[in-house]
Amino acid sequence: MGSSLLSASRRVVTSPLGLLALLGMYVAVVEMRPGRLYYILNFLLFRDSLAHFLLFLLCLGISLAGVLSLLLNRNKPLYWATLLLWFPCLVVSLTYRFIIGYNFMHSDAVLAWNNRPLAGSALENYAPLVAAAILASVVVLALLHLLRKKTKWRAAPAMALAFPLAAVAVYTHITWTTGVVDDFPALYRVPLNFGAAIAGQVPQPAREPVPVSPATAGVPHLFLIMDESITATELSLNHPQKKTTPFLASLQDHLYNYGVASATVNQSAGSNMALMSGTRLSELPDTAFRTLSRTNIFQFAQKAGYKTYYIDAQLGGDVLQNFMSPEDLKYIDSLLRPAALHPALPYYERDMWVAEYLVRLAKQPERIFAYVVKAGAHWPYARTYPADSAFFQPTLTQRSLYKDRTRTLNTYHNALRWTVDAFWRKLTTNISGRDSTVIVYTSDHGQNLTEAGISIAHASVQDTSPQEVAVPLWVWDPAQISRLPPPQKQGYSHFHIFPTLLQLQGYAPGWVQTRYGSSLYDRVSPAAPRLFLAGDLFGRGPHSLQRFVWPLKAGK
């Protein structure tokens, strides 16, 4: 009786339907995550519609059948070709799972494709985890090969046609849901998400012309400094108990400090482009790509008689980042990249070069507007400051992947002392009121410093912490030519910066407010809700508008 039951069970498991179910369990556990599958099924059934729930199950079933038709195909060359294709897909999927806790998604494909110039740096930083993913992929495929050897059933060669047909269905589903639902086997998900990301690249339309002329002469020298990965609450200015920016703390009576502001989005590219273009909250997510055709800040500056500078301290070569296109270069008189001008310059010296260059610009007789993208405190934090400037101990090494909370905070705080405090010391001690310079300072996004282990600190699309968009915002105006009112300590965001820059360039306050909303010249209501976008600025892939709740709640 027992042996017959065991034999019957074996027949069920090794039948085509049993093998399909077995493959489905493997995909759910290894290539997806049971929690993610539960979430997406729950989302489709209870928050979307029954029709979409059934459509996803149909596409998932077809995709599993396509994989099974290749894995157990009678044609051996076809089978080995399948393993060759499966291997890199599995490596990519598992690498992301090891680094950020979930498998490769559409938003990851968009982010990776838009940041191709950083691929080498990413591989270098995460080399041990990539190696672990390669080893895990070899083990997984070896086990699947063993399953094939133990299974007698074989699919006819013609059944392999199920795979390309399923690929069409999966790709259609991914693009139709803009990547929100891409939970399919890695053999489909990785290449098709990249395909969707490439096909869905942002357009490069012409920018709209400046519709008005300035009403008055703007400030002679105006600099916008966009730092990288600076969390407002980790600065002494906003948290006196933290000794990360002692020089700035001594300067606080000479700053218009707007406290903990909120960024537009929790990703660098979207944050920069939205700030360059004056994107408004009501336009998020910008699925119509309106941001890319809006009049940008360089156009307004040129119209107001400024010579325009764009300084990128992050990349070298002729690479454009942050969704910028050749169209934007038409309105930039001088493009500077310290890494390209001085290839031997250490990474942590790039921002110091920028500070020295801004000092020179402040001394020029001509009217100048500069937009600066600092190198900042980008992960790995240990490379952003000199080794002899490690004030806080113990620290992570430049190769560290595991984020021990104490070491991570110490390393990040050392980065802040150098790339923020030392930077501003060099800047402010060499620019005086006679230079008629106004500097607006913020960061593209913050860092989620509540997590330990191997995790990402920004750009998350699930369980997003407000720390990811908690950024500093202040104005330094040694000559007091901006005539800004005393700042409040709460309620500000990136959305206040673009209209402020326009007023500082001489554009009429009434027109600016009508077109772009409130500036730092206007009073804000601290109780008014602040929103930010978690995910892609243009709504590609998983994304959501979330409320910026501050102070930070426990566990976030």
PDB file of N, CA and C in Angstrom, residues 29 60 78 97 167 192 197 201 220 244 271 282 313 316 336 343 438 451 487 506 513:
ATOM      1  N   VAL A  29      10.453  30.740  -4.994  1.00  0.00           N
ATOM      2  CA  VAL A  29      11.379  30.784  -3.862  1.00  0.00           C
ATOM      3  C   VAL A  29      12.722  31.394  -4.240  1.00  0.00           C
ATOM      4  N   LEU A  60       1.925  34.096 -16.137  1.00  0.00           N
ATOM      5  CA  LEU A  60       2.895  33.364 -15.328  1.00  0.00           C
ATOM      6  C   LEU A  60       2.906  31.889 -15.708  1.00  0.00           C
ATOM      7  N   LEU A  78      19.574  22.620 -27.863  1.00  0.00           N
ATOM      8  CA  LEU A  78      18.634  23.647 -27.410  1.00  0.00           C
ATOM      9  C   LEU A  78      18.656  23.762 -25.885  1.00  0.00           C
ATOM     10  N   ARG A  97      19.306  40.400  -5.432  1.00  0.00           N
ATOM     11  CA  ARG A  97      18.696  39.863  -4.194  1.00  0.00           C
ATOM     12  C   ARG A  97      19.686  39.907  -3.042  1.00  0.00           C
ATOM     13  N   ALA A 167       7.403  34.861 -24.216  1.00  0.00           N
ATOM     14  CA  ALA A 167       8.206  36.084 -24.083  1.00  0.00           C
ATOM     15  C   ALA A 167       7.431  37.295 -24.592  1.00  0.00           C
ATOM     16  N   LEU A 192      13.946  40.978 -20.643  1.00  0.00           N
ATOM     17  CA  LEU A 192      12.783  41.730 -21.095  1.00  0.00           C
ATOM     18  C   LEU A 192      12.643  43.057 -20.346  1.00  0.00           C
ATOM     19  N   ALA A 197      13.291  48.804 -20.654  1.00  0.00           N
ATOM     20  CA  ALA A 197      13.976  50.022 -20.206  1.00  0.00           C
ATOM     21  C   ALA A 197      14.613  50.748 -21.387  1.00  0.00           C
ATOM     22  N   GLN A 201      13.248  54.507 -23.157  1.00  0.00           N
ATOM     23  CA  GLN A 201      14.125  55.611 -22.793  1.00  0.00           C
ATOM     24  C   GLN A 201      13.397  56.939 -22.941  1.00  0.00           C
ATOM     25  N   PRO A 220      24.684  89.221  -8.791  1.00  0.00           N
ATOM     26  CA  PRO A 220      25.780  89.049  -9.754  1.00  0.00           C
ATOM     27  C   PRO A 220      26.280  87.617  -9.916  1.00  0.00           C
ATOM     28  N   THR A 244      29.441  66.407  13.188  1.00  0.00           N
ATOM     29  CA  THR A 244      29.837  66.136  11.810  1.00  0.00           C
ATOM     30  C   THR A 244      30.228  67.396  11.039  1.00  0.00           C
ATOM     31  N   SER A 271      15.862  63.618  -9.244  1.00  0.00           N
ATOM     32  CA  SER A 271      15.972  64.770  -8.361  1.00  0.00           C
ATOM     33  C   SER A 271      16.653  65.930  -9.070  1.00  0.00           C
ATOM     34  N   SER A 282       2.334  68.611  -8.624  1.00  0.00           N
ATOM     35  CA  SER A 282       1.131  68.166  -9.323  1.00  0.00           C
ATOM     36  C   SER A 282       1.446  67.371 -10.583  1.00  0.00           C
ATOM     37  N   ALA A 313      31.054  66.834 -10.731  1.00  0.00           N
ATOM     38  CA  ALA A 313      32.211  66.261 -10.031  1.00  0.00           C
ATOM     39  C   ALA A 313      32.125  64.747  -9.901  1.00  0.00           C
ATOM     40  N   GLY A 316      33.551  61.434 -15.428  1.00  0.00           N
ATOM     41  CA  GLY A 316      34.525  61.965 -16.364  1.00  0.00           C
ATOM     42  C   GLY A 316      34.088  61.676 -17.785  1.00  0.00           C
ATOM     43  N   LEU A 336      32.190  71.586 -17.084  1.00  0.00           N
ATOM     44  CA  LEU A 336      33.445  71.198 -16.445  1.00  0.00           C
ATOM     45  C   LEU A 336      33.274  69.904 -15.661  1.00  0.00           C
ATOM     46  N   PRO A 343      42.644  63.545 -14.370  1.00  0.00           N
ATOM     47  CA  PRO A 343      42.369  62.113 -14.165  1.00  0.00           C
ATOM     48  C   PRO A 343      43.039  61.524 -12.920  1.00  0.00           C
ATOM     49  N   VAL A 438      25.632  84.619  -4.028  1.00  0.00           N
ATOM     50  CA  VAL A 438      24.599  83.909  -3.272  1.00  0.00           C
ATOM     51  C   VAL A 438      24.695  82.428  -3.633  1.00  0.00           C
ATOM     52  N   GLU A 451      19.052  51.003   8.548  1.00  0.00           N
ATOM     53  CA  GLU A 451      19.216  49.592   8.207  1.00  0.00           C
ATOM     54  C   GLU A 451      20.648  49.130   8.454  1.00  0.00           C
ATOM     55  N   PRO A 487      14.154  82.381   7.813  1.00  0.00           N
ATOM     56  CA  PRO A 487      13.529  81.094   7.479  1.00  0.00           C
ATOM     57  C   PRO A 487      12.752  80.492   8.635  1.00  0.00           C
ATOM     58  N   GLY A 506      16.208  87.729 -11.060  1.00  0.00           N
ATOM     59  CA  GLY A 506      15.560  88.979 -11.412  1.00  0.00           C
ATOM     60  C   GLY A 506      14.174  88.863 -12.007  1.00  0.00           C
ATOM     61  N   GLN A 513       5.608  82.907  -8.980  1.00  0.00           N
ATOM     62  CA  GLN A 513       4.721  82.140  -8.105  1.00  0.00           C
ATOM     63  C   GLN A 513       3.561  81.529  -8.882  1.00  0.00           C
TER      64      GLN A 513
END
